[in-house]
């Protein structure tokens, strides 16, 4: 039995949560080109069960966050990274061997979140993870691991994710724009003209959407499969189809390169714009997460690992 209200994993539970998986060299090389890789069978059935219990325990109404996510996701939650099940995942030797080997450097565990998508909800439209990585420099690598807690059949059920290979189109440029524009705002400069032009290019009604849809990749996922992708991969939610289940639950883990440095200017800019600075849009101050604001003991440009508030390094 759990000893704290936010944990569903018994400290004496010795079940395997992360399976040893061999990644072929060819697939590893494609990850470097595309920016994403599906890792089959990484997590055990016991892990998926524990993740589902933790996600359902923490997830709550999206409307409670007072953001526009209420129409996109019925329920979501941040702060899942403090749960025992996620600690069991990212501290597992098999996890470190597979993920760190693919990426090539030690990583900082930052946060975890859970999202429940229901029929009739759109989920997130085309985006890169600007909010989740808004506090590190554009040059600093960041990664997400998406863990569906339902089987995903994109043709029959929907409910998965679509993503664009980075060798076709990358969000790196948008992170760079965000950092530059945030610095201009901090100096009191007017960026409205540039933002208006960017919005015409990157708004969902633009021609880019057609390009995204023509080049998207959607995979099937069985329970235990995960998707590892970089912070600059453009991706979107695939809404559930009428033939699909009534809801789909998923968990995402955010990871940072261990040499990442604080970018205070971009943090402020992307916080005030809700992650839209690099696309010329303002979605309002996001209230669903404050990760990044805790680094009060280091200066702009300092390494996050020098902060006592830095997450564990794996």
Coordinates of C-alpha atoms in Angstrom, one line a residue:
X1 CA 0.0 0.0 0.0
X2 CA 1.2 3.5 -0.8
X3 CA 2.4 5.5 2.2
X4 CA 1.7 8.9 0.6
X5 CA -1.3 10.1 -1.2
X6 CA 0.4 11.0 -4.5
X7 CA 2.2 7.6 -4.9
X8 CA 0.7 4.4 -6.2
X9 CA 4.0 2.4 -6.2
X10 CA 4.9 0.3 -3.2
X11 CA 8.5 0.9 -2.1
X12 CA 8.9 -2.9 -1.8
X13 CA 7.6 -3.6 -5.3
X14 CA 10.4 -5.3 -7.2
X15 CA 8.6 -5.9 -10.5
X16 CA 10.5 -4.9 -13.7
X17 CA 9.2 -1.6 -15.1
X18 CA 11.6 -1.1 -18.0
X19 CA 12.5 -3.9 -20.3
X20 CA 16.0 -4.2 -21.9
X21 CA 15.6 -3.4 -25.6
X22 CA 18.1 -3.5 -28.4
X23 CA 18.0 -0.6 -30.8
X24 CA 19.4 -1.4 -34.3
X25 CA 22.1 1.0 -35.5
X26 CA 20.0 1.8 -38.6
X27 CA 17.1 2.9 -36.4
X28 CA 19.3 4.9 -34.2
X29 CA 20.7 6.7 -37.2
X30 CA 17.2 7.5 -38.4
X31 CA 16.4 9.0 -35.0
X32 CA 19.3 11.5 -35.5
X33 CA 17.8 12.4 -38.9
X34 CA 14.1 12.5 -38.1
X35 CA 14.2 13.6 -34.5
X36 CA 11.9 10.9 -33.3
X37 CA 12.0 7.1 -32.7
X38 CA 9.4 4.6 -31.7
X39 CA 10.8 2.2 -29.1
X40 CA 8.8 -1.0 -29.0
X41 CA 8.2 -2.8 -25.7
X42 CA 10.2 -0.5 -23.5
X43 CA 7.8 -0.6 -20.6
X44 CA 6.4 -3.7 -18.9
X45 CA 2.7 -4.4 -18.3
X46 CA 3.3 -3.7 -14.6
X47 CA 4.7 -0.3 -15.5
X48 CA 1.8 0.6 -17.7
X49 CA -0.7 -0.4 -15.0
X50 CA 1.1 1.7 -12.4
X51 CA 1.3 4.7 -14.9
X52 CA -2.4 4.5 -15.6
X53 CA -3.2 4.4 -11.9
X54 CA -0.9 7.4 -11.2
X55 CA -2.3 9.4 -14.2
X56 CA -5.9 8.8 -13.3
X57 CA -5.1 9.8 -9.7
X58 CA -3.6 13.1 -10.7
X59 CA -5.4 14.1 -13.9
X60 CA -8.2 16.7 -13.4
X61 CA -10.4 18.9 -15.4
X62 CA -8.5 21.0 -18.0
X63 CA -10.9 23.8 -17.4
X64 CA -9.6 24.2 -13.8
X65 CA -6.3 25.5 -15.3
X66 CA -8.1 28.5 -16.8
X67 CA -6.5 28.0 -20.2
X68 CA -7.8 27.3 -23.7
X69 CA -6.8 23.6 -23.2
X70 CA -10.3 23.0 -21.8
X71 CA -11.7 22.5 -25.3
X72 CA -8.7 20.5 -26.5
X73 CA -8.3 18.1 -23.6
X74 CA -10.9 17.1 -21.1
X75 CA -8.4 16.4 -18.4
X76 CA -4.7 16.9 -17.9
X77 CA -2.1 17.3 -15.1
X78 CA 1.5 18.4 -14.6
X79 CA 3.7 17.4 -11.7
X80 CA 3.6 13.7 -12.5
X81 CA 7.4 13.6 -12.3
X82 CA 7.2 13.5 -8.5
X83 CA 5.5 10.2 -8.5
X84 CA 7.1 6.9 -7.6
X85 CA 6.3 5.2 -10.9
X86 CA 8.1 7.8 -13.0
X87 CA 11.1 7.7 -10.6
X88 CA 11.1 3.9 -11.2
X89 CA 11.3 4.5 -14.9
X90 CA 14.0 7.1 -15.2
X91 CA 16.2 5.5 -12.6
X92 CA 16.1 2.1 -14.2
X93 CA 19.4 0.9 -15.6
X94 CA 17.6 -0.3 -18.8
X95 CA 16.0 3.1 -19.3
X96 CA 19.3 4.9 -18.9
X97 CA 21.1 2.5 -21.2
X98 CA 18.6 2.8 -24.0
X99 CA 17.6 6.5 -23.8
X100 CA 21.0 8.0 -22.9
X101 CA 22.7 5.8 -25.5
X102 CA 20.3 7.0 -28.2
X103 CA 20.8 10.6 -27.2
X104 CA 24.5 10.4 -26.4
X105 CA 24.6 12.5 -23.3
X106 CA 23.4 12.4 -19.6
X107 CA 20.0 14.0 -19.1
X108 CA 18.1 16.0 -16.5
X109 CA 14.7 14.8 -15.6
X110 CA 12.4 17.9 -15.6
X111 CA 8.7 17.1 -15.5
X112 CA 5.9 14.6 -16.3
X113 CA 2.4 15.2 -17.3
X114 CA -0.7 13.1 -18.1
X115 CA -3.4 13.9 -20.7
X116 CA -6.8 12.4 -21.2
X117 CA -8.3 12.9 -24.7
X118 CA -12.0 12.2 -25.2
X119 CA -14.2 11.9 -28.3
X120 CA -15.1 15.3 -29.7
X121 CA -11.9 17.0 -28.4
X122 CA -9.2 18.1 -30.8
X123 CA -6.2 17.7 -28.6
X124 CA -3.2 19.9 -29.5
X125 CA -2.9 21.2 -33.1
X126 CA 0.4 21.4 -34.9
X127 CA 3.1 22.8 -32.5
X128 CA 6.5 22.2 -31.0
X129 CA 7.0 22.0 -27.3
X130 CA 7.7 25.7 -26.7
X131 CA 6.1 25.9 -23.2
X132 CA 7.8 22.9 -21.8
X133 CA 11.3 24.0 -22.9
X134 CA 10.9 27.7 -22.6
X135 CA 13.5 28.2 -19.9
X136 CA 16.6 26.7 -21.7
X137 CA 18.5 28.2 -24.6
X138 CA 17.5 27.3 -28.2
X139 CA 20.8 25.5 -28.7
X140 CA 20.2 23.2 -25.6
X141 CA 18.7 19.9 -26.6
X142 CA 15.4 18.8 -24.9
X143 CA 13.4 15.6 -25.4
X144 CA 10.0 14.2 -24.7
X145 CA 8.9 10.6 -24.2
X146 CA 5.3 10.0 -25.0
X147 CA 3.7 6.9 -23.4
X148 CA 0.2 6.0 -24.7
X149 CA -1.7 4.0 -22.1
X150 CA -4.1 2.6 -24.7
X151 CA -3.3 0.7 -27.8
X152 CA -3.1 3.1 -30.8
X153 CA -4.4 2.2 -34.2
X154 CA -4.3 5.5 -36.2
X155 CA -6.4 4.2 -39.1
X156 CA -9.2 2.6 -37.1
X157 CA -9.3 4.5 -33.8
X158 CA -7.2 7.7 -34.0
X159 CA -6.1 9.1 -30.7
X160 CA -2.4 8.9 -31.4
X161 CA 0.1 11.5 -32.5
X162 CA 1.3 12.8 -35.9
X163 CA 4.8 14.2 -36.3
X164 CA 7.0 15.7 -39.0
X165 CA 10.6 14.5 -39.6
X166 CA 13.0 17.2 -38.6
X167 CA 15.0 16.8 -41.7
X168 CA 11.9 18.1 -43.5
X169 CA 10.9 20.8 -41.1
X170 CA 12.1 21.7 -37.7
X171 CA 11.1 24.0 -34.9
X172 CA 14.7 25.1 -34.2
X173 CA 14.2 28.3 -36.1
X174 CA 11.1 29.1 -33.9
X175 CA 13.1 28.6 -30.7
X176 CA 15.7 31.0 -32.0
X177 CA 13.1 33.6 -33.0
X178 CA 11.5 33.3 -29.6
X179 CA 14.7 34.0 -27.8
X180 CA 15.6 36.9 -30.0
X181 CA 12.1 38.5 -29.8
X182 CA 12.0 38.0 -26.0
X183 CA 15.2 39.9 -25.7
X184 CA 13.7 42.7 -27.8
X185 CA 10.6 42.9 -25.5
X186 CA 12.8 43.0 -22.4
X187 CA 14.5 46.1 -23.9
X188 CA 11.1 47.7 -24.5
X189 CA 11.1 47.3 -28.3
X190 CA 7.8 46.9 -30.3
X191 CA 7.6 43.5 -32.0
X192 CA 4.0 43.7 -33.2
X193 CA 4.9 44.1 -36.9
X194 CA 7.2 41.0 -36.9
X195 CA 4.7 39.0 -34.8
X196 CA 1.9 39.8 -37.2
X197 CA 4.0 38.5 -40.1
X198 CA 5.0 35.4 -38.2
X199 CA 1.4 34.7 -37.3
X200 CA 0.4 34.7 -41.0
X201 CA 3.0 31.9 -41.6
X202 CA 2.5 29.7 -38.5
X203 CA -1.2 30.1 -37.7
X204 CA -3.1 26.8 -38.1
X205 CA -5.1 28.2 -41.1
X206 CA -1.9 28.9 -43.0
X207 CA -0.5 26.9 -45.9
X208 CA 1.9 25.2 -43.5
X209 CA -0.9 23.1 -42.2
X210 CA -1.3 21.5 -45.7
X211 CA 2.5 20.8 -45.8
X212 CA 2.3 19.3 -42.3
X213 CA -0.5 17.0 -43.2
X214 CA 1.1 15.9 -46.5
X215 CA 4.4 14.9 -44.7
X216 CA 3.1 13.6 -41.3
X217 CA 4.0 10.2 -39.8
X218 CA 1.6 8.3 -37.6
X219 CA 2.6 5.0 -36.0
X220 CA 0.7 2.2 -34.3
X221 CA 1.5 1.7 -30.6
X222 CA 0.9 -1.3 -28.4
X223 CA 1.0 -1.0 -24.7
X224 CA 4.6 -0.6 -23.6
X225 CA 5.7 1.2 -26.8
X226 CA 6.9 4.8 -26.4
X227 CA 7.9 7.6 -28.7
X228 CA 11.1 9.6 -28.0
X229 CA 11.3 12.9 -29.8
X230 CA 13.2 16.2 -29.7
X231 CA 11.8 19.5 -28.5
X232 CA 11.8 20.9 -32.0
X233 CA 9.7 18.2 -33.7
X234 CA 6.4 19.6 -35.0
X235 CA 3.6 17.3 -33.8
X236 CA -0.1 17.2 -33.2
X237 CA -2.8 15.1 -31.5
X238 CA -4.9 12.8 -33.6
X239 CA -8.5 13.2 -32.5
X240 CA -10.4 10.0 -31.6
X241 CA -12.6 8.6 -34.4
X242 CA -16.1 7.4 -34.0
X243 CA -14.9 3.8 -34.1
X244 CA -12.3 4.4 -31.4
X245 CA -12.6 4.2 -27.6
X246 CA -14.3 6.9 -25.7
X247 CA -11.1 8.2 -24.3
X248 CA -7.3 7.9 -24.5
X249 CA -4.9 8.4 -21.7
X250 CA -1.2 9.2 -22.2
X251 CA 1.8 10.3 -20.1
X252 CA 4.7 12.5 -21.3
X253 CA 8.2 12.8 -19.7
X254 CA 10.4 15.8 -20.4
X255 CA 14.2 15.5 -20.4
X256 CA 16.9 18.1 -20.8
X257 CA 20.6 17.8 -21.9
X258 CA 22.6 17.9 -18.7
X259 CA 24.6 21.0 -19.9
X260 CA 21.4 23.0 -20.5
X261 CA 21.6 26.7 -19.4
X262 CA 18.9 29.0 -18.2
X263 CA 17.5 31.4 -20.7
X264 CA 15.6 33.9 -18.5
X265 CA 14.6 36.1 -21.4
X266 CA 12.9 33.4 -23.4
X267 CA 11.3 32.1 -20.2
X268 CA 9.6 35.4 -19.6
X269 CA 8.6 35.9 -23.3
X270 CA 7.2 32.4 -23.8
X271 CA 5.4 32.6 -20.4
X272 CA 3.6 35.8 -21.3
X273 CA 2.7 34.5 -24.8
X274 CA 1.7 31.0 -23.7
X275 CA 4.4 29.4 -25.8
X276 CA 3.5 31.4 -29.0
X277 CA 6.3 33.9 -29.1
X278 CA 8.3 32.0 -31.9
X279 CA 5.1 31.8 -34.0
X280 CA 4.0 35.4 -33.5
X281 CA 0.9 34.5 -31.5
X282 CA -0.2 35.2 -27.9
X283 CA -2.1 32.4 -26.2
X284 CA -2.0 34.0 -22.8
X285 CA -0.1 33.2 -19.7
X286 CA -0.1 29.4 -19.2
X287 CA -1.3 28.4 -15.7
X288 CA -0.9 24.7 -16.2
X289 CA 2.8 24.6 -15.3
X290 CA 5.4 26.7 -13.6
X291 CA 8.4 24.5 -14.3
X292 CA 11.4 26.7 -15.0
X293 CA 10.4 29.4 -12.5
X294 CA 12.2 27.6 -9.7
X295 CA 15.7 28.4 -10.9
X296 CA 16.0 31.5 -8.7
X297 CA 19.5 30.6 -7.3
X298 CA 21.3 30.8 -10.7
X299 CA 21.7 33.7 -13.2
X300 CA 20.7 33.9 -16.8
X301 CA 23.1 31.7 -18.8
X302 CA 24.1 29.5 -15.9
X303 CA 23.9 25.7 -16.1
X304 CA 20.7 24.3 -14.6
X305 CA 22.7 21.6 -12.8
X306 CA 24.3 24.2 -10.6
X307 CA 20.8 25.0 -9.1
X308 CA 19.7 23.2 -6.0
X309 CA 16.3 23.0 -7.7
X310 CA 17.6 21.1 -10.7
X311 CA 16.0 17.7 -11.3
X312 CA 18.0 14.4 -11.1
X313 CA 20.6 13.7 -13.7
X314 CA 20.4 10.3 -15.3

